[in-house]
Coordinates of C-alpha atoms and ligand atoms in Angstrom, one line a residue:
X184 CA 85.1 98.2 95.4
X185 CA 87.5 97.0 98.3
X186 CA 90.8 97.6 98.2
X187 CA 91.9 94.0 97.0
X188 CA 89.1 94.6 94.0
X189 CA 90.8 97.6 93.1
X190 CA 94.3 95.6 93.1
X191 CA 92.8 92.9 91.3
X192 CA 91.4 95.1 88.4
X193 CA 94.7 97.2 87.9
X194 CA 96.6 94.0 87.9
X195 CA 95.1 92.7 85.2
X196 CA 95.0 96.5 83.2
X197 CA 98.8 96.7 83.5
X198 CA 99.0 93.0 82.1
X199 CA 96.4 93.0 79.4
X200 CA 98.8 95.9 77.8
X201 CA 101.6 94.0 77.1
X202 CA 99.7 90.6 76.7
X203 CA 98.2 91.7 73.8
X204 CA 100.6 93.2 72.5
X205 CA 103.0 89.7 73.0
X206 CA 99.5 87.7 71.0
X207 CA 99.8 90.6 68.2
X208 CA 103.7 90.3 67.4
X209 CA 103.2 86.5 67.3
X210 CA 100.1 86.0 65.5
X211 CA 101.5 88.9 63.0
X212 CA 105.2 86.7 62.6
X213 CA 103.2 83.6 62.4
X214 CA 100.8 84.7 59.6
X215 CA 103.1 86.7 57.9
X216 CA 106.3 85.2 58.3
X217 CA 107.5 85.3 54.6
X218 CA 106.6 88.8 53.7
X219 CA 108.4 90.4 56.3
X220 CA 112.0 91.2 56.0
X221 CA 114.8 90.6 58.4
X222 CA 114.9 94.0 59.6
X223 CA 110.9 94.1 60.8
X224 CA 111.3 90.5 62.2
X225 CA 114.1 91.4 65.0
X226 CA 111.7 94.3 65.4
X227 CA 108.5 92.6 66.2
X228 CA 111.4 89.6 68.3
X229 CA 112.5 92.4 70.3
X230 CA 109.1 93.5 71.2
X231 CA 108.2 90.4 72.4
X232 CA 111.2 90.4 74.1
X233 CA 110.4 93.8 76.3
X234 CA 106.9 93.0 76.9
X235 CA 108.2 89.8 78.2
X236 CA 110.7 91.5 80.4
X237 CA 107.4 94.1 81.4
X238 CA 105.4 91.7 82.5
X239 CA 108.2 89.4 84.4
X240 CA 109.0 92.4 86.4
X241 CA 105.2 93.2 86.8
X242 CA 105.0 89.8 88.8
X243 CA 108.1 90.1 90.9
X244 CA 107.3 93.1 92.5
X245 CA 103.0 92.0 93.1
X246 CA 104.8 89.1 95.0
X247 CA 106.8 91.4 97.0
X248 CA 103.5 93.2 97.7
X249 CA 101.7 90.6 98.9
X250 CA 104.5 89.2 100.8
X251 CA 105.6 92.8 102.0
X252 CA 102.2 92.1 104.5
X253 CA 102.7 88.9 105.5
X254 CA 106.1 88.0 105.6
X255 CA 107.9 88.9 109.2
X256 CA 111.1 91.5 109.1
X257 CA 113.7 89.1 110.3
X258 CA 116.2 91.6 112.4
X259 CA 119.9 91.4 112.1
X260 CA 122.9 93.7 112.8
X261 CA 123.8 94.9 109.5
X262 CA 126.8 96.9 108.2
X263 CA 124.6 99.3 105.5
X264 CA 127.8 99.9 103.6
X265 CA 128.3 96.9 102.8
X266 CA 124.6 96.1 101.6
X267 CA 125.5 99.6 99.5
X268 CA 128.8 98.3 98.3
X269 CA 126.4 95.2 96.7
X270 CA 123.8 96.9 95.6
X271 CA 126.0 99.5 93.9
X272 CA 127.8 96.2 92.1
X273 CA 124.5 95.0 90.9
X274 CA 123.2 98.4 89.5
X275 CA 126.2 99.4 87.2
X276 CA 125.8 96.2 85.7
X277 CA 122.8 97.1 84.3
X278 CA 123.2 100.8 83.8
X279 CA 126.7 100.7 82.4
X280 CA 126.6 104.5 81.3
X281 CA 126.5 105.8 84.4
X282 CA 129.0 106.6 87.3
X283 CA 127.8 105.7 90.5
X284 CA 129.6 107.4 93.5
X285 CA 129.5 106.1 97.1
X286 CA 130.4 108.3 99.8
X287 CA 130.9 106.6 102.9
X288 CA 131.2 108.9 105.5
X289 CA 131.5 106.5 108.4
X290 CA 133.5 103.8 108.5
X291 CA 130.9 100.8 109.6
X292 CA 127.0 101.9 109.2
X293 CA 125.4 99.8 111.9
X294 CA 122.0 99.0 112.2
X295 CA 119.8 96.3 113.8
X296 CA 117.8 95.4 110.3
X297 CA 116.3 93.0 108.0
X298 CA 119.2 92.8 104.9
X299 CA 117.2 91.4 102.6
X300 CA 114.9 94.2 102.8
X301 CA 117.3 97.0 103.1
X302 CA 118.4 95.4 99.5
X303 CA 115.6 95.5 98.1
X304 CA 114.7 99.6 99.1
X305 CA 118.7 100.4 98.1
X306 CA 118.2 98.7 94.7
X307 CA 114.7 100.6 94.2
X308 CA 116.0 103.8 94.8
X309 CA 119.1 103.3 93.2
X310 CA 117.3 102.0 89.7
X311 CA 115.1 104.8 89.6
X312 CA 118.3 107.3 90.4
X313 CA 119.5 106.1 87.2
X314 CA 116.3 105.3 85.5
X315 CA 115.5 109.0 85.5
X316 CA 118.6 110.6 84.7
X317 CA 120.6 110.6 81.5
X318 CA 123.1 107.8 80.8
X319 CA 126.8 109.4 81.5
X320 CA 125.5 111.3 84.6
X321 CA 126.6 110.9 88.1
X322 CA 124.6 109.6 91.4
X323 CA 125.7 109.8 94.5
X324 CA 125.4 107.3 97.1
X325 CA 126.0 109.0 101.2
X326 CA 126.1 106.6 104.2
X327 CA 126.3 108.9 107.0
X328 CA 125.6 108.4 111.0
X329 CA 123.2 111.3 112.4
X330 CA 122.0 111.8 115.9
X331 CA 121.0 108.2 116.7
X332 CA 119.7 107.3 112.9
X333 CA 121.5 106.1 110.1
X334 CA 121.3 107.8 107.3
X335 CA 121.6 106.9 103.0
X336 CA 121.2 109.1 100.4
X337 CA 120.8 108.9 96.9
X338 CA 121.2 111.7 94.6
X339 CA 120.4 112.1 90.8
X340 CA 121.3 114.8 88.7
X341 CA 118.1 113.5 86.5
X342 CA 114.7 115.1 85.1
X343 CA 113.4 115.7 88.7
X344 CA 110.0 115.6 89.9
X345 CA 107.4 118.5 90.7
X346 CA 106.1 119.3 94.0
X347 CA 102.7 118.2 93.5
X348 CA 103.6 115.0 92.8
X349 CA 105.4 113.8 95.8
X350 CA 102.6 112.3 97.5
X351 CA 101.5 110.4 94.2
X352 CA 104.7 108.6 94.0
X353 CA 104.5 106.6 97.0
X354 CA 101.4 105.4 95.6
X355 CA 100.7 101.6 93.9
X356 CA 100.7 101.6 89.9
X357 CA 101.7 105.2 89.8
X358 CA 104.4 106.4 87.1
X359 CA 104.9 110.3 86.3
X360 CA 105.1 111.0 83.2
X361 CA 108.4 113.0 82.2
X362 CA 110.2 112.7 79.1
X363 CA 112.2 109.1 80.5
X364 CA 108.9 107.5 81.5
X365 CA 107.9 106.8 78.0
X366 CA 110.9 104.9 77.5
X367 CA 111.4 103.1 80.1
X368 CA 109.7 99.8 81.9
X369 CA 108.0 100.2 85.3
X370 CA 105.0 99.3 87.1
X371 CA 105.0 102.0 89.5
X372 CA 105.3 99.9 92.2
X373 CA 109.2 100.5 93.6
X374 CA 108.3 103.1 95.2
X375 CA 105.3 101.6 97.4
X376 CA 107.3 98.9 97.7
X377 CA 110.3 100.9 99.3
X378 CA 107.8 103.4 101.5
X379 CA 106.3 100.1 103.4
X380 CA 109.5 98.6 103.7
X381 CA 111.2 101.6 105.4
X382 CA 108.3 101.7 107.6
X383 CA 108.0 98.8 108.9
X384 CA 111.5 98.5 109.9
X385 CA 110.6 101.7 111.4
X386 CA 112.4 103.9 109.2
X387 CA 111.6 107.5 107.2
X388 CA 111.9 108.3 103.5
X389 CA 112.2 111.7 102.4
X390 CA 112.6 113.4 99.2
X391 CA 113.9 116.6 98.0
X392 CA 113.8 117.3 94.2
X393 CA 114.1 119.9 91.7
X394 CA 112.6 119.9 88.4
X395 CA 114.7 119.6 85.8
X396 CA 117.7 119.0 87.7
X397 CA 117.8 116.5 89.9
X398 CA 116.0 114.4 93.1
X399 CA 117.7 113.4 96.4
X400 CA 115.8 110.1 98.4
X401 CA 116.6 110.3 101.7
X402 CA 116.0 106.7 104.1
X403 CA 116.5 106.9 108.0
X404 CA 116.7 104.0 110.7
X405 CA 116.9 104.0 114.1
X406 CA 120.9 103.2 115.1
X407 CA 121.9 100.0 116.4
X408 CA 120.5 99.7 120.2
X409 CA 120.4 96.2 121.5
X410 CA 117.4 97.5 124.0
X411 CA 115.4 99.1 120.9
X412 CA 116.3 95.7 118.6
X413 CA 114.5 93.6 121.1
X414 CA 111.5 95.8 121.1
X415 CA 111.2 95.6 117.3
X416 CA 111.7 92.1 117.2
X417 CA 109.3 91.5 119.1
X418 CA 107.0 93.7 117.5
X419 CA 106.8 92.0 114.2
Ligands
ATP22 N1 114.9 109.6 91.0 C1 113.8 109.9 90.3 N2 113.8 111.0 89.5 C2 112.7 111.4 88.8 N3 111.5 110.8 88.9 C3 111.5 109.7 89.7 C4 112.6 109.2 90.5 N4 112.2 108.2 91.2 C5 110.9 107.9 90.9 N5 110.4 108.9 90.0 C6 109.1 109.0 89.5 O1 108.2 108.3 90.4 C7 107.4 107.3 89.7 C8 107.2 106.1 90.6 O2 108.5 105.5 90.9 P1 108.4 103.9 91.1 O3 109.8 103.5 91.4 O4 107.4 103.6 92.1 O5 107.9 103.3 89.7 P2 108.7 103.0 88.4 O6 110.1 103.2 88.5 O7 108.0 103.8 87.3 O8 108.4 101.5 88.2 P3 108.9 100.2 89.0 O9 109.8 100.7 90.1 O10 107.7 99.5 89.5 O11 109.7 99.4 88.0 C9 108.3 107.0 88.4 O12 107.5 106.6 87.4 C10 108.9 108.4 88.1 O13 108.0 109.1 87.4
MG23 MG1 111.2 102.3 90.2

């Protein structure tokens, strides 16, 4: 099986799931509509509803996975505290329970980047910080400037992941289970997402993580250089 078989065939696995599951809730409110109570009928709606929401998600990030290989990085100087300072504003929107605390630790964060991208891997990381920790706990956000790289971390005092597992995260379609993956959506994909996205802006993600207690993503790029810019934008 090539590689775009095996895409193909696990594509259509993670949507046959919550397809059928969408047909089952319908044809069962359809056929059965008067003997089921109020109660069992927002039940089934709200189903439909997260299945929905499954497989929307599902197909937003396969388009980013096919685009992630042929869509160009477009370079520009970006201040990475600010693209925090966004990101930050869209994630406690949606995980109102938590406190999300950004430690800038230089002023301006400049690198020579693509913003849209560097979105895209902050909100990933950021949604799984708070994904996989309990509502009411803290992350932390660090911008920091180290030795020619910009640096961001983002910390999560959350269920934590094993050391065997670190590889398998950074792999398509693959969740962990842990006691929070069972209730919550995701494809799996984020992460792969995020990996080829640091890399091809020639960046490095790193994790630390302790089970049980918590997981720190780390995400390097190479400083602002105007030399060094030219040569990646060339590159790509
Ligand atoms: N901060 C974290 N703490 C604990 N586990 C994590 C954390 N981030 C990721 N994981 C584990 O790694 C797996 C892969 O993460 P990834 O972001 O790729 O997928 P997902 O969050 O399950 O789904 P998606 O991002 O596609 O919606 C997760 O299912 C989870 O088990
Ligand atoms: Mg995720």
């Amino acid at each position: 099986m090539t590689i775009q078989d095996e895409f193909i065939s696990t594509v259509s696995h993670e949507m046959r799931t919550p397809l059928t599951s969408i047909r089952g809730f319908s044809q069962t409110l359809l056929t059965s509509w008067d003997r089921i109570d109020d109660e069992n009928k927002k039940k089934f709606i709200k189903i439909i509803e997260d299945q929905s929401n499954r497989l929307i998600n599902l197909v937003e990030n396969i388009l980013t996975v096919s685009k992630t290989k042929a869509e160009n990085i477009i370079y520009k100087k970006v201040d990475i505290n600010t693209v925090i300072e966004k990101v930050i504003t869209m994630i406690s929107e949606q995980y109102k329970e938590h406190k999300i605390v950004f430690n800038k630790n230089v002023k301006n964060n400049i690198s020579r980047l693509d913003e849209d991208k560097l979105q895209q891997i902050l909100t990933n990381l950021l949604d799984n910080a708070c994904k996989y920790s309990s509502a009411g706990s803290t992350v932390k956000i660090t911008s920091d400037s180290r030795e020619e790289m910009a640096v961001v971390k983002v910390q999560d005092n959350g269920v934590g992941i094993k050391q065997e597992n670190f590889d398998k995260l950074f792999k398509k379609f693959s969740r962990i289970e842990n006691h929070l993956t069972s209730t919550t959506q995701g494809n799996g994909l984020g992460l792969y997402i995020t990996k080829q996205l640091v890399e091809k802006m020639n960046g490095q993600i790193d994790l630390e993580s302790v089970f049980g207690e918590g997981t720190t993503f780390t995400v390097k790029f190479p400083n602002y250089n105007e030399e060094e810019a030219l040569k990646c934008s060339q590159k790509s």
